[in-house]
Amino acid sequence: GQSLEQPSEVTAVEGAIVQINCTYQTSGFYGLSWYQQHDGGAPTFLSYNGLDGLEETGRFSSFLSRSDSYGYLLLQELQMKDSASYFCAVRGRSGVCKYIFGTGTRLKVLA
Amino acid sequence: DSGVTQTPKHLITATGQRVTLRCSPRSGDLSVYWYQQSLDQGLQFLIQYYNGEERAKGNILERFSAQQFPDLHSELNLSSLELGDSALYFCASSVEGPATQYFGPGTRLLVL
């Protein structure tokens, strides 16, 4: 089947750097996206990797390696407001479920 | 504010009932997606419409149906509701092609 696995929870302190991993099993996809969701809120788009390598957007960076079926989101200079759930997602090329979201990682930022 | 609107914000109903959730996409977006998010769960893709036509289907139950109207707004119909249908239902829109989807604030459905 098609699935994206993420750690369920990550904890870090303000100012630190944290990496949220996403490993996937899917037959083919266009690229890997990352979304942030605060409790009770809607997911908001953070980053997209259409090609292998690193994409940087301010404090957030995302990486994709198709050969390793692996990607990650890197958050630098953590702030309290970064406490949220983070989801990786793919748009598959085929199969029943064209849009697949990961299990989600809850990030807790401590003062 | 993503520019995607959803109504109602909250909905409480009883088992066996039918409800309709409404979504208006961002101006210019032709694609609308529907997702279900149960408590502490990830997002489950239900269905996508593009310019009025069904484009992709996920694990949507037969009791659920959707449509996209000529003005591009979309409705998700949930019938014969069960307790397990209680969830947050999100609508998202995008320009078909890019991976970026813009999510609405969601409709919280509670089935009693």
Short mmCIF file of C-alpha atoms in Angstrom, two decimals:
data_model
loop_
_atom_site.label_atom_id
_atom_site.label_comp_id
_atom_site.label_asym_id
_atom_site.label_seq_id
_atom_site.Cartn_x
_atom_site.Cartn_y
_atom_site.Cartn_z
CA GLY A 1 0.00 0.00 0.00
CA GLN A 2 0.87 3.66 0.04
CA SER A 3 1.89 5.23 3.32
CA LEU A 4 3.98 7.99 4.83
CA GLU A 5 5.46 7.45 8.28
CA GLN A 6 6.50 10.19 10.68
CA PRO A 7 7.54 10.24 14.34
CA SER A 8 4.49 10.90 16.49
CA GLU A 9 6.08 13.54 18.69
CA VAL A 10 9.21 15.67 18.89
CA THR A 11 10.21 18.02 21.70
CA ALA A 12 12.81 20.80 21.51
CA VAL A 13 13.67 24.08 23.22
CA GLU A 14 13.36 27.60 21.89
CA GLY A 15 16.21 28.57 19.60
CA ALA A 16 17.10 24.98 18.79
CA ILE A 17 17.02 23.14 15.47
CA VAL A 18 14.72 20.18 14.93
CA GLN A 19 14.35 17.71 12.06
CA ILE A 20 11.09 15.91 11.34
CA ASN A 21 11.51 12.84 9.17
CA CYS A 22 9.10 11.34 6.68
CA THR A 23 9.63 7.92 5.17
CA TYR A 24 7.31 6.74 2.49
CA GLN A 25 6.16 3.71 0.61
CA THR A 26 4.44 4.74 -2.55
CA SER A 27 4.82 3.58 -6.08
CA GLY A 28 5.32 6.98 -7.60
CA PHE A 29 4.60 10.58 -6.83
CA TYR A 30 5.18 14.08 -8.12
CA GLY A 31 6.80 15.53 -5.01
CA LEU A 32 6.77 15.86 -1.24
CA SER A 33 4.96 18.67 0.55
CA TRP A 34 4.93 19.78 4.17
CA TYR A 35 2.04 21.32 6.07
CA GLN A 36 1.74 22.85 9.52
CA GLN A 37 -1.41 22.55 11.60
CA HIS A 38 -2.00 24.28 14.93
CA ASP A 39 -4.51 22.71 17.31
CA GLY A 40 -8.02 23.44 16.08
CA GLY A 41 -6.71 25.11 12.95
CA ALA A 42 -6.42 24.31 9.28
CA PRO A 43 -3.30 22.90 7.64
CA THR A 44 -1.13 25.54 6.03
CA PHE A 45 1.42 24.90 3.31
CA LEU A 46 5.09 25.19 4.30
CA SER A 47 7.31 23.70 1.62
CA TYR A 48 7.46 21.51 -1.48
CA ASN A 49 10.21 19.34 -2.99
CA GLY A 50 9.59 18.40 -6.59
CA LEU A 51 13.17 17.30 -7.06
CA ASP A 52 15.73 15.66 -4.82
CA GLY A 53 17.69 18.02 -2.65
CA LEU A 54 17.18 20.85 -0.23
CA GLU A 55 14.62 23.65 -0.46
CA GLU A 56 15.00 26.60 1.91
CA THR A 57 12.24 29.00 2.93
CA GLY A 58 13.28 31.26 5.77
CA ARG A 59 13.64 29.29 8.99
CA PHE A 60 12.20 26.18 7.35
CA SER A 61 14.01 23.85 4.97
CA SER A 62 12.85 20.62 3.41
CA PHE A 63 14.79 17.78 1.85
CA LEU A 64 13.88 14.89 -0.42
CA SER A 65 15.77 11.78 -1.48
CA ARG A 66 13.74 9.58 -3.79
CA SER A 67 16.42 6.88 -3.85
CA ASP A 68 16.11 6.57 -0.07
CA SER A 69 12.31 7.05 0.01
CA TYR A 70 12.93 9.70 2.62
CA GLY A 71 12.39 13.35 3.29
CA TYR A 72 12.61 15.73 6.20
CA LEU A 73 11.54 19.14 7.40
CA LEU A 74 14.15 21.19 9.23
CA LEU A 75 13.04 23.98 11.52
CA GLN A 76 15.69 26.39 12.73
CA GLU A 77 15.68 29.02 15.49
CA LEU A 78 12.61 27.41 17.01
CA GLN A 79 9.96 29.69 18.44
CA MET A 80 7.09 28.90 20.77
CA LYS A 81 4.64 29.54 17.93
CA ASP A 82 6.18 26.61 16.03
CA SER A 83 4.46 24.23 18.45
CA ALA A 84 2.05 22.46 16.10
CA SER A 85 1.57 19.28 14.12
CA TYR A 86 3.53 18.83 10.93
CA PHE A 87 2.42 16.60 8.06
CA CYS A 88 4.29 15.41 5.01
CA ALA A 89 2.17 14.72 1.96
CA VAL A 90 2.51 13.38 -1.56
CA ARG A 91 0.49 13.67 -4.71
CA GLY A 92 0.62 10.19 -6.14
CA ARG A 93 0.78 9.36 -9.80
CA SER A 94 -1.64 6.47 -9.55
CA GLY A 95 -3.65 4.36 -7.20
CA VAL A 96 -6.84 4.87 -5.30
CA CYS A 97 -5.55 7.53 -3.00
CA LYS A 98 -3.98 10.26 -5.03
CA TYR A 99 -3.35 12.63 -2.15
CA ILE A 100 -1.73 11.00 0.86
CA PHE A 101 -0.85 12.71 4.11
CA GLY A 102 1.55 11.35 6.68
CA THR A 103 0.63 10.35 10.18
CA GLY A 104 1.73 13.73 11.52
CA THR A 105 4.37 14.82 14.03
CA ARG A 106 3.41 16.89 17.05
CA LEU A 107 6.19 19.36 17.82
CA LYS A 108 6.41 20.79 21.31
CA VAL A 109 8.69 23.79 21.77
CA LEU A 110 9.72 24.42 25.36
CA ALA A 111 10.83 27.73 26.81
CA ASP B 1 -6.69 33.62 5.91
CA SER B 2 -6.27 31.18 3.03
CA GLY B 3 -9.13 32.59 0.97
CA VAL B 4 -11.03 29.30 1.16
CA THR B 5 -14.33 29.51 3.01
CA GLN B 6 -16.35 26.71 4.55
CA THR B 7 -19.78 26.68 6.13
CA PRO B 8 -21.01 25.84 8.62
CA LYS B 9 -18.20 26.03 11.14
CA HIS B 10 -19.87 23.58 13.50
CA LEU B 11 -22.61 21.03 12.94
CA ILE B 12 -24.31 18.79 15.47
CA THR B 13 -26.72 16.16 14.24
CA ALA B 14 -28.06 12.71 15.02
CA THR B 15 -27.27 9.29 13.63
CA GLY B 16 -29.12 8.48 10.45
CA GLN B 17 -29.38 12.10 9.38
CA ARG B 18 -28.00 13.79 6.28
CA VAL B 19 -25.91 16.98 6.17
CA THR B 20 -24.37 19.18 3.52
CA LEU B 21 -21.05 20.94 3.93
CA ARG B 22 -20.21 23.86 1.68
CA CYS B 23 -16.90 25.16 0.37
CA SER B 24 -15.92 28.16 -1.73
CA PRO B 25 -12.42 27.95 -3.21
CA ARG B 26 -9.90 30.75 -3.57
CA SER B 27 -10.56 33.06 -6.44
CA GLY B 28 -9.11 31.51 -9.58
CA ASP B 29 -8.63 28.01 -8.18
CA LEU B 30 -10.37 25.36 -10.24
CA SER B 31 -9.62 22.36 -8.02
CA VAL B 32 -11.43 21.56 -4.81
CA TYR B 33 -10.44 18.76 -2.45
CA TRP B 34 -12.28 17.28 0.52
CA TYR B 35 -10.54 15.71 3.51
CA GLN B 36 -11.68 14.08 6.71
CA GLN B 37 -9.68 14.40 9.92
CA SER B 38 -10.78 12.35 12.90
CA LEU B 39 -9.56 13.06 16.43
CA ASP B 40 -5.76 12.91 16.59
CA GLN B 41 -5.65 11.43 13.11
CA GLY B 42 -4.07 12.52 9.90
CA LEU B 43 -5.90 13.86 6.92
CA GLN B 44 -7.78 11.34 4.81
CA PHE B 45 -8.36 12.37 1.22
CA LEU B 46 -11.96 11.92 0.15
CA ILE B 47 -12.42 13.39 -3.32
CA GLN B 48 -11.20 16.04 -5.76
CA TYR B 49 -13.13 18.07 -8.32
CA TYR B 50 -11.62 20.10 -11.10
CA ASN B 51 -13.73 22.66 -12.92
CA GLY B 52 -16.93 20.81 -12.17
CA GLU B 53 -15.75 17.29 -12.87
CA GLU B 54 -14.62 14.58 -10.52
CA ARG B 55 -10.84 14.23 -10.91
CA ALA B 56 -9.72 11.84 -8.17
CA LYS B 57 -11.35 9.71 -5.56
CA GLY B 58 -9.94 8.54 -2.26
CA ASN B 59 -11.42 6.25 0.34
CA ILE B 60 -14.78 7.98 0.28
CA LEU B 61 -17.71 6.03 1.66
CA GLU B 62 -20.68 5.32 -0.59
CA ARG B 63 -22.83 7.28 1.90
CA PHE B 64 -20.79 10.37 1.02
CA SER B 65 -21.02 12.30 -2.21
CA ALA B 66 -19.81 15.61 -3.52
CA GLN B 67 -20.22 17.95 -6.43
CA GLN B 68 -18.72 21.13 -7.78
CA PHE B 69 -21.03 23.74 -9.25
CA PRO B 70 -20.48 26.09 -12.23
CA ASP B 71 -19.45 28.90 -9.88
CA LEU B 72 -16.80 26.45 -8.56
CA HIS B 73 -18.15 26.15 -5.05
CA SER B 74 -18.45 22.59 -3.82
CA GLU B 75 -20.70 20.67 -1.51
CA LEU B 76 -20.01 17.47 0.40
CA ASN B 77 -23.09 15.47 1.27
CA LEU B 78 -22.94 13.00 4.12
CA SER B 79 -25.94 10.70 4.59
CA SER B 80 -27.05 7.95 6.97
CA LEU B 81 -24.65 9.44 9.46
CA GLU B 82 -22.93 7.23 12.00
CA LEU B 83 -21.12 8.10 15.22
CA GLY B 84 -17.82 7.39 13.51
CA ASP B 85 -18.44 10.14 10.98
CA SER B 86 -17.78 12.71 13.69
CA ALA B 87 -14.69 14.55 12.49
CA LEU B 88 -13.28 17.74 11.06
CA TYR B 89 -13.98 18.07 7.37
CA PHE B 90 -11.62 20.28 5.43
CA CYS B 91 -11.95 21.66 1.99
CA ALA B 92 -8.87 22.78 0.09
CA SER B 93 -8.35 24.41 -3.26
CA SER B 94 -5.50 24.76 -5.68
CA VAL B 95 -4.53 25.43 -9.23
CA GLU B 96 -4.24 21.92 -10.68
CA GLY B 97 -0.64 20.88 -11.05
CA PRO B 98 1.31 22.41 -8.18
CA ALA B 99 1.42 20.58 -4.90
CA THR B 100 0.24 23.54 -2.86
CA GLN B 101 -3.23 23.23 -1.47
CA TYR B 102 -4.92 25.99 0.49
CA PHE B 103 -7.17 24.75 3.25
CA GLY B 104 -10.36 26.26 4.58
CA PRO B 105 -11.04 26.55 8.31
CA GLY B 106 -12.97 23.28 8.37
CA THR B 107 -16.38 22.12 9.49
CA ARG B 108 -16.51 20.28 12.79
CA LEU B 109 -19.21 17.61 12.59
CA LEU B 110 -20.50 15.91 15.70
CA VAL B 111 -22.89 12.99 15.27
CA LEU B 112 -24.79 12.08 18.44
#
